[in-house]
């Protein structure tokens, strides 16, 4: 009997299962045996940003009555109907993507009105999460938002939040306060990248400013006896604390995120004459902050219209006049909230002029320079994390920086307990242009941090890997430096599937997609980082993508799933091994080996897709580390504590003769469980020994497996 067969306890038996309490020690997540965890997963899903009723919420659809009835919606069935959960969870487990970032927009739980929660949706969510342990899944609750709300062109907050601020959502289109695909889109619009421009428009900028800093910058406006900021903050925190109480007994819940891709609105802008094109997407109709204020007040403005260009992302094409109807965006005859607070006025010629262009860069009373992170963001995160952890202290709270910016700096008095750094990363250049040919990539992060184009340009597939690896390395180091020695889960990363003019949808050649995503995941795995890909969407199709604002990122397509099933229909269930890959896109890059539970400290992880070869190295825990782990109550007595588990995807390795080499210890491979086990004798292992495991495919065709000790 081998040491592996004589294990006293092996909670998972399958590498990618997480049916264990998950804790952490420093920057590493741990299981109950003190093993280091490297988790991979997926966002579920993009269309969860939209309601399922009273009509399908896809952003290419519009109903003049139902769209505006934001209080009587339902998200039951997002991300998918309960009766389909077994199929999707089985598929994700088979794919090794078992950490689920599940989208739960604020609107989904509190759309009816402040303090009234959608218990039917929460019941559905409970039923969905209750199924997860059967498939070894853990999940993080993501209060997802994009540009504040569906009604300001994104997702997230309920429609009534605009009423709190005094904004009329039906007038956003005419006043240019938001670009909403349901109401604004016309044939020929470059849909996928218009929505982020709402971060420079009146509706989203105003709401974010009020949410984070309304007490500072708009103290004169009240709602039901409270300041707007406190009313919004109380509603948001209370809603997710209520959800936490409803989910507290579910073992699959790892924690709650604070808010997806937060934005400062106007907070911190040094001047209000124009937006900085280096940090903002200037595309389509692009009013300046002052022009936005005037448009909202019913004053027509001639604004610049920008189109895609090169080498700069966009350039001005022409001007056009907005709001010739002189419509006001403010409810109940109110005037602009920023005019009311002395930011701007009308001169004697009835032209808008700024009174204080630096209004949002300093405290209006003291004149002290403000910091979005220090003065507004982190204090609210502290409050939120404490509220969630008052329900269950063991839960994690995931915190992310502003999109494409460095992490917030955590100070001694901030709330540190079970805080996880959770940034996002995309190749913004490729995402914006929807192009990837593998010949040239650019380091947008380098350019944003002041680098030059020459140093930010990389050539070929190797160059792309080097480019992305360096960017992820910087992000990880930023988090450790600024937030402290905390774990990291990269919450969003992925590629558009409609690259290169959607050519792959017609010729079915996804080679460039595979190379693109291979370079991206290579950067993640070599940096030993936990991540959740964007995304798995059961609504995805070629025409409307993920059914939200023209995006098409899903690694699963229901259209392809039906085609795949019919292509090799053998009468078996959709849950059979063959059919679990139905609908998958770019699986060559997605499904790759990874050491998920490591009996030591990981130091190297790399999958060579071209040669189907995986290399992993780690250092078993030293005597000093073992002592510390015992003090932290990890179970090091069980032999499982010396067992490393590696997910070996059947997609690449199933039915093939494997070549497994390791310099110390012994291995055992279970193809059915897609798991390679490695164990060593702790008592005879010298400190700081590096154990290297290599996994590949033998050239011969005989399906046998050899484990060679090097």
XYZ file of C-alpha atoms in Angstrom:
710
model
C 0.000 0.000 0.000
C 1.415 3.409 -0.960
C 1.549 6.406 1.340
C -1.157 7.956 -0.782
C -3.482 5.016 -0.264
C -2.888 5.072 3.492
C -3.853 8.710 3.990
C -5.891 9.030 7.170
C -8.014 11.745 5.634
C -8.370 13.304 2.229
C -11.268 15.738 2.293
C -11.369 16.472 -1.388
C -10.047 13.482 -3.325
C -10.432 15.809 -6.312
C -7.879 18.571 -6.801
C -10.319 21.327 -7.753
C -12.851 20.739 -4.946
C -13.001 23.274 -2.086
C -15.165 21.472 0.459
C -13.065 22.672 3.375
C -12.896 25.744 5.576
C -10.627 28.227 3.795
C -8.465 30.529 5.872
C -5.190 32.305 5.215
C -1.714 32.832 6.574
C -0.113 35.997 5.243
C -0.624 36.236 1.479
C -1.593 32.575 1.025
C -4.994 30.963 1.346
C -4.936 27.718 3.377
C -7.041 24.623 3.872
C -7.456 22.915 7.251
C -4.158 21.051 6.731
C -2.175 24.226 6.202
C -1.708 23.537 2.500
C -1.331 26.551 0.244
C -4.303 27.003 -2.069
C -4.151 28.306 -5.627
C -7.754 28.783 -6.719
C -9.168 29.275 -10.191
C -12.684 30.093 -11.154
C -15.102 32.113 -13.199
C -17.559 35.011 -13.021
C -21.186 33.846 -13.265
C -22.373 35.687 -15.237
C -22.474 38.815 -17.423
C -26.202 38.742 -18.049
C -26.833 38.682 -14.270
C -26.549 42.457 -14.492
C -30.043 42.473 -15.983
C -33.473 41.360 -14.727
C -35.329 38.349 -16.094
C -38.775 39.937 -15.865
C -41.147 41.596 -16.599
C -39.246 41.227 -19.862
C -35.841 39.955 -20.837
C -33.369 42.593 -19.772
C -30.985 42.269 -22.722
C -29.621 45.714 -23.540
C -30.515 45.480 -27.234
C -34.198 45.380 -26.264
C -36.375 48.315 -25.280
C -39.961 48.609 -24.109
C -41.204 52.155 -23.544
C -43.241 51.108 -20.504
C -41.529 48.097 -18.940
C -37.979 49.452 -19.157
C -38.772 52.373 -16.867
C -40.756 50.379 -14.298
C -37.649 49.690 -12.247
C -39.448 48.857 -8.988
C -41.316 45.810 -10.352
C -38.489 43.719 -11.731
C -37.140 40.307 -10.815
C -33.703 38.719 -11.107
C -34.912 35.206 -10.279
C -33.172 32.885 -12.731
C -29.922 34.851 -12.831
C -27.415 33.435 -13.542
C -29.484 30.442 -14.711
C -32.637 28.532 -13.753
C -32.260 26.125 -10.834
C -33.183 23.177 -13.019
C -30.104 23.889 -15.173
C -27.700 24.323 -12.263
C -26.531 20.694 -12.213
C -25.406 20.898 -15.828
C -23.504 24.164 -15.405
C -21.923 23.332 -12.038
C -20.861 19.902 -13.345
C -19.273 21.574 -16.339
C -17.388 24.145 -14.258
C -16.112 21.424 -11.929
C -14.939 19.359 -14.915
C -13.198 22.458 -16.261
C -11.412 23.074 -12.948
C -13.102 26.467 -12.459
C -14.513 26.028 -8.980
C -14.200 29.464 -7.368
C -17.356 31.309 -8.417
C -17.650 35.085 -8.342
C -21.419 35.335 -8.448
C -22.905 38.650 -9.566
C -25.560 40.035 -7.214
C -26.265 43.658 -8.220
C -27.754 45.956 -5.593
C -30.813 46.290 -7.829
C -31.462 42.542 -7.648
C -32.153 42.623 -3.902
C -33.560 46.133 -3.263
C -35.296 47.301 -6.435
C -38.744 47.902 -4.905
C -37.575 50.708 -2.644
C -35.269 51.500 0.278
C -35.387 48.807 2.947
C -37.651 46.462 0.980
C -35.793 43.327 -0.097
C -36.637 40.816 -2.791
C -36.910 37.703 -0.614
C -38.014 35.601 -3.584
C -34.741 36.323 -5.370
C -32.767 35.693 -2.175
C -34.586 32.362 -1.754
C -33.564 31.469 -5.311
C -29.973 32.517 -4.595
C -29.928 30.388 -1.437
C -31.167 27.357 -3.360
C -28.482 27.878 -6.002
C -25.637 28.229 -3.489
C -26.892 25.238 -1.466
C -26.083 23.072 -4.506
C -22.463 24.204 -4.733
C -20.802 21.898 -2.158
C -21.946 18.870 -4.173
C -19.601 20.097 -6.909
C -16.794 21.339 -4.650
C -17.567 24.990 -5.394
C -16.934 28.046 -3.263
C -18.404 31.440 -4.125
C -17.871 35.131 -3.485
C -20.858 37.490 -3.536
C -20.140 40.345 -5.948
C -22.260 43.543 -5.569
C -21.664 44.198 -9.230
C -21.926 47.616 -10.817
C -20.843 49.356 -13.988
C -21.259 53.128 -14.308
C -23.590 53.008 -11.272
C -26.809 51.550 -12.719
C -28.681 50.106 -15.701
C -30.320 53.497 -16.084
C -26.993 55.286 -16.452
C -25.767 52.794 -19.054
C -24.343 50.018 -16.895
C -25.614 47.925 -14.010
C -25.815 47.876 -10.248
C -27.832 50.357 -8.222
C -31.660 50.427 -8.137
C -33.480 53.043 -10.193
C -34.782 54.782 -7.070
C -31.268 55.900 -6.110
C -31.499 58.551 -8.828
C -34.677 59.859 -7.225
C -32.761 60.227 -3.962
C -30.302 62.447 -5.817
C -33.084 64.340 -7.602
C -32.320 63.001 -11.097
C -34.909 62.107 -13.748
C -33.758 58.902 -15.484
C -36.115 59.477 -18.435
C -34.201 62.625 -19.378
C -30.690 61.118 -19.490
C -30.738 60.596 -23.246
C -31.878 64.084 -24.211
C -29.492 65.810 -21.783
C -26.491 63.602 -22.571
C -26.338 62.590 -18.895
C -25.826 58.933 -19.860
C -25.500 56.685 -22.866
C -27.955 53.823 -22.251
C -27.832 51.111 -24.908
C -31.517 50.255 -24.532
C -32.559 53.827 -25.377
C -29.596 55.326 -27.241
C -28.155 52.629 -29.486
C -28.655 52.924 -33.220
C -27.412 50.674 -36.034
C -23.714 51.191 -36.595
C -22.901 52.149 -33.018
C -19.631 50.552 -31.818
C -21.556 49.000 -28.920
C -18.974 47.239 -26.773
C -16.915 50.260 -25.796
C -19.442 53.081 -25.553
C -20.706 52.182 -22.075
C -17.455 53.092 -20.180
C -17.822 56.675 -21.413
C -20.599 57.021 -18.844
C -17.860 57.400 -16.242
C -17.407 60.918 -17.659
C -21.094 61.761 -17.913
C -23.330 63.631 -15.482
C -25.477 60.786 -14.119
C -22.746 58.348 -13.079
C -20.292 61.047 -11.993
C -22.899 62.708 -9.808
C -24.070 59.459 -8.211
C -20.565 58.239 -7.371
C -19.639 61.636 -5.956
C -22.747 61.693 -3.766
C -22.338 58.053 -2.710
C -18.757 58.436 -1.540
C -18.514 62.130 -0.659
C -21.922 63.789 -0.712
C -21.496 65.032 2.876
C -18.371 66.897 1.790
C -19.336 68.216 -1.630
C -23.152 68.436 -1.511
C -24.123 68.864 2.156
C -27.161 71.068 1.408
C -29.200 68.341 -0.275
C -31.176 65.991 1.996
C -33.486 63.030 1.481
C -35.995 61.947 4.115
C -34.097 63.831 6.785
C -30.682 62.381 5.940
C -27.839 63.586 3.808
C -27.852 61.920 0.400
C -24.560 60.192 1.144
C -25.750 58.707 4.414
C -29.071 57.624 2.915
C -27.329 55.836 0.043
C -24.585 54.373 2.245
C -27.074 53.106 4.828
C -29.247 51.528 2.140
C -26.327 49.800 0.410
C -24.662 48.453 3.555
C -27.960 47.378 5.118
C -29.034 45.564 1.950
C -25.921 43.405 1.787
C -25.893 42.864 5.534
C -29.455 41.570 5.162
C -28.307 39.279 2.348
C -25.429 38.102 4.541
C -27.852 37.139 7.307
C -29.913 35.146 4.818
C -26.823 33.282 3.533
C -24.946 32.880 6.823
C -25.443 29.105 7.114
C -24.257 28.253 3.586
C -20.820 26.621 3.610
C -20.093 27.510 -0.033
C -19.956 31.272 0.682
C -16.333 32.386 1.075
C -17.114 36.061 1.483
C -18.488 39.275 0.041
C -16.849 41.792 -2.262
C -17.346 45.495 -1.497
C -18.222 46.903 -4.899
C -17.159 46.055 -8.430
C -14.841 48.564 -10.125
C -15.548 51.578 -7.909
C -15.270 55.039 -9.408
C -14.682 58.431 -7.780
C -17.021 60.393 -10.018
C -15.832 64.000 -9.864
C -13.869 63.441 -6.638
C -10.231 64.399 -7.040
C -10.524 66.177 -10.396
C -7.978 68.988 -10.435
C -10.077 71.000 -12.898
C -13.484 70.813 -14.550
C -12.698 72.223 -17.979
C -12.070 68.811 -19.551
C -11.446 65.161 -18.703
C -7.941 63.716 -18.864
C -7.861 61.379 -21.912
C -5.020 59.366 -20.335
C -7.257 58.049 -17.547
C -10.696 58.417 -19.155
C -12.179 57.005 -22.334
C -13.179 59.962 -24.513
C -15.419 58.390 -27.135
C -18.688 59.278 -28.832
C -20.431 62.352 -27.382
C -17.888 63.811 -24.969
C -19.089 66.841 -23.015
C -16.690 68.388 -20.517
C -17.739 68.433 -16.843
C -18.953 72.032 -17.186
C -20.879 71.195 -20.352
C -22.485 68.246 -18.550
C -23.645 70.543 -15.742
C -25.139 72.953 -18.281
C -26.823 70.227 -20.322
C -28.447 68.873 -17.180
C -29.739 72.351 -16.401
C -31.427 72.495 -19.815
C -28.840 74.608 -21.616
C -27.935 73.321 -25.128
C -24.231 72.704 -25.687
C -22.027 72.047 -28.688
C -19.957 69.023 -27.753
C -17.186 67.110 -29.459
C -17.855 63.675 -30.933
C -14.867 61.290 -30.824
C -14.102 58.202 -32.911
C -11.497 55.437 -32.732
C -8.054 56.311 -34.033
C -4.356 55.398 -33.887
C -1.868 55.797 -32.168
C -4.149 57.546 -29.677
C -7.317 55.569 -28.845
C -9.682 58.272 -30.100
C -9.738 61.571 -31.937
C -12.301 64.298 -32.428
C -14.429 63.778 -35.516
C -16.937 66.637 -35.360
C -19.206 68.663 -33.093
C -22.907 68.368 -32.481
C -25.490 70.227 -30.436
C -27.059 68.325 -27.540
C -30.308 69.135 -25.701
C -31.850 71.549 -28.167
C -35.172 70.847 -26.417
C -33.754 72.545 -23.270
C -34.821 69.620 -21.096
C -33.769 69.552 -17.435
C -32.429 66.327 -15.934
C -33.476 67.399 -12.420
C -36.736 66.363 -10.772
C -39.346 68.651 -9.227
C -38.032 71.911 -10.652
C -34.728 71.469 -8.808
C -31.641 73.089 -10.242
C -28.258 71.449 -10.735
C -26.863 70.208 -7.429
C -23.392 71.451 -8.380
C -24.697 74.878 -9.303
C -26.432 74.946 -5.939
C -23.100 74.288 -4.210
C -21.198 77.019 -6.019
C -19.267 75.005 -8.572
C -20.599 76.983 -11.544
C -23.121 79.633 -12.564
C -24.563 81.448 -15.548
C -22.837 84.699 -16.452
C -24.635 87.861 -17.579
C -24.922 86.398 -21.080
C -26.557 83.226 -19.707
C -23.437 81.225 -20.520
C -22.146 78.591 -18.059
C -18.897 79.517 -16.304
C -16.928 77.788 -13.584
C -16.716 79.447 -10.188
C -14.344 76.883 -8.706
C -12.697 74.568 -11.207
C -10.784 72.808 -8.399
C -13.910 72.309 -6.254
C -13.651 68.502 -6.100
C -9.899 68.399 -5.432
C -10.023 70.007 -1.983
C -12.336 70.206 0.986
C -14.779 73.050 0.242
C -14.509 74.430 3.797
C -10.951 73.740 4.943
C -9.283 73.899 1.537
C -7.279 70.780 2.412
C -6.413 68.562 -0.563
C -8.564 65.460 -0.507
C -7.715 61.811 -1.257
C -10.459 59.611 -2.662
C -8.974 56.465 -1.131
C -8.033 57.854 2.283
C -10.947 60.213 2.896
C -13.873 58.408 1.286
C -13.307 54.959 -0.192
C -11.447 53.052 2.535
C -13.642 54.445 5.374
C -16.756 53.118 3.604
C -15.037 49.796 2.901
C -14.193 49.577 6.613
C -17.840 50.091 7.503
C -19.061 47.562 4.948
C -16.548 44.876 5.932
C -17.430 45.243 9.611
C -21.143 44.971 8.785
C -20.656 41.771 6.762
C -18.291 40.224 9.291
C -20.639 41.085 12.149
C -22.833 38.375 10.610
C -19.978 35.878 10.165
C -16.507 36.810 11.308
C -14.805 34.174 9.140
C -16.046 35.667 5.867
C -13.600 37.492 3.615
C -14.182 40.960 2.220
C -12.714 41.520 -1.241
C -11.504 45.046 -1.968
C -10.366 46.351 -5.321
C -8.756 49.566 -6.473
C -10.138 51.913 -9.071
C -9.949 50.341 -12.503
C -6.337 50.263 -13.753
C -5.033 52.116 -10.708
C -2.808 51.119 -7.825
C -4.205 49.583 -4.666
C -5.466 51.768 -1.805
C -2.957 52.230 1.007
C -4.184 50.538 4.166
C -3.131 52.188 7.412
C -2.862 50.761 10.908
C -6.322 51.918 11.988
C -8.123 50.535 8.930
C -10.086 47.290 9.110
C -7.619 44.529 8.178
C -9.410 41.380 9.321
C -9.885 38.952 6.386
C -9.435 41.647 3.752
C -8.491 40.356 0.289
C -6.907 42.446 -2.456
C -9.031 41.852 -5.566
C -7.930 43.882 -8.604
C -9.054 43.427 -12.223
C -6.906 43.322 -15.337
C -7.535 43.378 -19.080
C -5.377 44.177 -22.087
C -7.229 47.458 -22.555
C -5.723 48.094 -25.975
C -6.933 44.759 -27.385
C -10.302 45.035 -25.634
C -10.944 48.520 -27.011
C -9.920 47.783 -30.592
C -11.134 44.160 -30.445
C -7.971 43.087 -32.230
C -5.287 40.516 -31.453
C -2.946 39.076 -34.068
C -0.135 37.886 -31.807
C 2.385 40.069 -33.589
C 2.383 43.125 -31.334
C 0.965 44.068 -27.912
C 1.212 47.205 -25.808
C 1.619 47.704 -22.076
C -1.159 50.195 -21.293
C -0.239 50.034 -17.613
C 3.262 51.286 -18.454
C 1.850 54.168 -20.500
C -0.574 55.134 -17.730
C 2.324 55.195 -15.280
C 4.359 57.543 -17.436
C 6.327 55.131 -19.622
C 7.031 55.667 -23.307
C 5.587 53.784 -26.265
C 8.915 52.131 -27.126
C 9.249 50.513 -23.710
C 5.576 49.572 -23.751
C 5.699 47.648 -27.054
C 6.196 43.881 -27.268
C 6.470 41.585 -30.274
C 5.218 38.052 -30.858
C 3.613 35.500 -28.566
C 6.630 35.412 -26.260
C 6.485 39.189 -26.067
C 2.796 39.105 -25.184
C 3.506 36.663 -22.341
C 6.348 38.834 -21.055
C 4.179 41.954 -21.338
C 1.237 40.500 -19.437
C 3.393 38.726 -16.858
C 5.077 42.005 -15.991
C 1.777 43.846 -15.607
C 0.310 41.182 -13.305
C 3.539 41.151 -11.300
C 3.246 44.909 -10.758
C -0.379 44.610 -9.650
C 0.415 41.846 -7.156
C 3.376 43.770 -5.740
C 1.268 46.940 -5.474
C -1.255 45.081 -3.345
C 1.335 43.585 -1.012
C 3.040 46.950 -0.610
C -0.039 49.134 -0.183
C -2.565 46.839 1.497
C -0.176 44.643 3.466
C 0.573 40.937 3.475
C -2.904 39.878 2.373
C -4.211 37.269 -0.077
C -5.036 38.290 -3.631
C -7.821 37.131 -5.933
C -7.761 38.760 -9.350
C -11.516 39.195 -9.755
C -11.826 39.783 -13.487
C -9.619 38.866 -16.427
C -10.515 37.645 -19.889
C -10.630 38.312 -23.616
C -13.367 39.338 -26.083
C -14.560 36.438 -28.222
C -15.653 38.742 -31.048
C -12.072 39.650 -31.906
C -10.837 40.526 -35.368
C -14.215 41.479 -36.853
C -15.841 38.272 -35.501
C -14.076 36.212 -38.145
C -13.934 33.123 -35.916
C -17.727 33.027 -35.797
C -17.778 32.205 -39.491
C -14.606 30.146 -40.067
C -14.500 28.569 -36.563
C -10.780 29.306 -36.331
C -10.080 30.423 -32.763
C -6.288 30.088 -32.968
C -5.648 33.765 -32.244
C -8.099 33.673 -29.335
C -6.273 30.662 -27.926
C -2.915 32.427 -28.189
C -4.365 35.565 -26.605
C -5.921 33.803 -23.621
C -2.914 31.495 -23.249
C -0.691 34.548 -22.803
C -3.126 36.030 -20.280
C -3.453 32.902 -18.112
C 0.289 32.263 -18.409
C 0.794 35.671 -16.783
C -1.550 34.714 -13.947
C -0.179 31.247 -13.266
C 3.474 32.306 -13.356
C 2.663 34.991 -10.789
C 0.994 32.337 -8.589
C -2.196 34.351 -8.338
C -5.782 33.237 -7.631
C -8.234 34.407 -10.283
C -11.767 34.279 -11.648
C -12.119 34.605 -15.417
C -14.695 36.876 -17.031
C -17.051 35.079 -17.721
C -19.454 32.079 -18.094
C -22.760 33.262 -19.556
C -25.602 30.901 -20.410
C -27.267 33.543 -22.612
C -24.281 34.040 -24.891
C -24.696 33.874 -28.636
C -22.790 35.229 -31.617
C -25.202 38.048 -32.418
C -25.667 39.686 -29.003
C -22.759 38.209 -27.076
C -23.344 38.284 -23.323
C -26.529 40.323 -23.936
C -25.105 43.309 -22.048
C -23.916 46.376 -23.945
C -22.524 44.331 -26.823
C -19.859 42.560 -24.752
C -18.882 39.036 -25.759
C -16.428 37.520 -23.279
C -18.103 34.242 -22.285
C -16.025 31.067 -22.551
C -19.343 29.244 -22.950
C -21.916 29.804 -25.679
C -25.342 28.217 -25.628
C -25.449 28.358 -29.427
C -22.185 26.437 -29.649
C -23.366 24.009 -26.942
C -26.359 23.000 -29.053
C -24.208 22.624 -32.153
C -21.584 20.575 -30.293
C -24.180 18.268 -28.772
C -25.811 17.569 -32.112
C -22.420 17.118 -33.737
C -21.596 14.133 -31.542
C -24.962 13.128 -30.107
C -24.480 9.612 -28.768
C -27.678 9.454 -26.756
C -25.864 10.131 -23.510
C -26.752 12.754 -20.941
C -25.460 16.303 -21.225
C -23.573 15.459 -18.022
C -21.559 12.680 -19.646
C -17.816 13.302 -19.904
C -17.982 13.955 -23.633
C -20.789 16.505 -23.424
C -19.375 18.502 -20.519
C -17.154 20.283 -23.045
C -20.109 21.239 -25.253
C -20.361 24.995 -25.701
C -16.825 25.701 -24.555
C -14.832 28.346 -26.374
C -11.040 28.601 -26.329
C -10.871 25.635 -23.936
C -7.358 24.826 -25.168
C -6.141 27.848 -23.196
C -8.670 27.738 -20.359
C -8.281 24.086 -19.343
C -4.740 23.754 -18.080
C -3.067 21.890 -15.226
C -2.547 23.692 -11.942
C -1.442 22.740 -8.446
C -4.472 23.609 -6.354
C -3.427 22.387 -2.889
C 0.271 22.627 -2.168
C 2.060 21.026 0.772
C 4.499 23.922 0.968
C 5.191 27.316 -0.573
C 4.745 27.563 -4.379
C 7.624 29.114 -6.287
C 6.967 28.255 -9.952
C 3.963 27.258 -12.064
C 3.919 27.224 -15.855
C 1.957 25.436 -18.556
C 3.498 25.180 -22.016
C 0.406 24.887 -24.206
C 2.325 24.283 -27.410
C 4.077 21.214 -26.000
C 1.387 20.246 -23.424
C 3.904 20.344 -20.585
C 3.345 21.558 -17.022
C 6.103 22.455 -14.560
C 5.473 23.168 -10.900
C 7.940 23.780 -8.076
C 7.454 24.336 -4.370
C 9.378 24.286 -1.121
C 7.959 22.076 1.653
C 7.275 23.966 4.863
C 10.373 24.449 6.947
C 10.479 23.419 10.602
C 9.906 27.049 11.588
C 6.917 27.341 9.231
C 5.473 24.091 10.551
C 5.670 25.452 14.086
C 3.847 28.610 13.032
C 1.146 26.631 11.214
C 0.584 24.467 14.284
C 0.230 27.596 16.391
C -2.404 28.773 13.910
C -4.283 25.489 14.523
C -3.686 23.828 11.169
C -3.766 20.028 11.187
C -0.227 19.024 10.243
C -0.494 15.577 11.842
C -2.638 14.130 9.052
C -0.679 12.807 6.075
C -2.818 14.973 3.822
C -0.706 17.919 5.003
C 2.170 16.440 2.960
C 0.074 15.814 -0.153
C 0.028 18.196 -3.109
C -2.910 17.914 -5.512
C -2.667 18.934 -9.145
C -5.662 19.376 -11.447
C -4.898 17.491 -14.681
C -7.585 18.326 -17.266
C -8.948 15.378 -19.182
C -9.335 17.757 -22.122
C -5.553 17.718 -22.710
C -4.387 14.566 -20.943
C -7.315 12.103 -20.938
C -6.675 8.680 -22.480
C -3.005 9.464 -23.095
C 0.213 8.049 -21.724
C 1.631 10.553 -19.262
C 5.217 11.274 -18.412
C 5.379 12.420 -14.785
C 8.742 13.358 -13.333
C 9.543 14.550 -9.825
C 12.835 14.950 -7.969
C 11.504 14.061 -4.503
C 8.582 12.033 -3.163
C 6.094 9.891 -5.067
C 3.132 10.480 -7.367
C -0.156 8.835 -8.152
C -2.500 9.817 -10.966
C -6.265 9.316 -11.084
C -7.554 10.163 -14.550
C -11.204 9.859 -13.571
C -10.742 12.492 -10.857
C -8.461 14.599 -13.100
C -6.040 14.668 -10.188
C -2.333 13.997 -9.712
C -1.299 13.431 -6.094
C 2.243 13.997 -4.847
C 3.402 13.198 -1.345
C 6.705 13.354 0.503
C 8.134 12.367 3.870
C 8.378 15.477 5.993
C 10.649 13.823 8.559
C 13.440 13.148 6.055
C 13.050 16.317 3.976
C 15.796 18.933 4.578
C 14.655 22.533 4.957
C 14.492 24.616 1.763
C 14.429 21.594 -0.548
C 12.890 22.539 -3.884
C 10.519 19.888 -5.227
C 9.885 20.121 -8.963
C 7.148 18.197 -10.704
C 6.886 17.944 -14.477
C 3.876 16.603 -16.336
C 3.745 15.824 -20.032
C 2.544 13.330 -22.638
C 4.622 10.348 -23.773
C 5.121 9.929 -27.474
C 3.949 6.321 -27.517
C 0.256 5.639 -27.920
C -0.130 3.050 -25.178
C -2.297 4.644 -22.450
C -0.091 4.032 -19.445
C 1.438 6.378 -16.918
C 4.964 6.482 -15.582
C 6.182 8.426 -12.600
C 9.913 8.928 -12.674
C 11.854 10.217 -9.687
C 14.578 12.395 -11.159
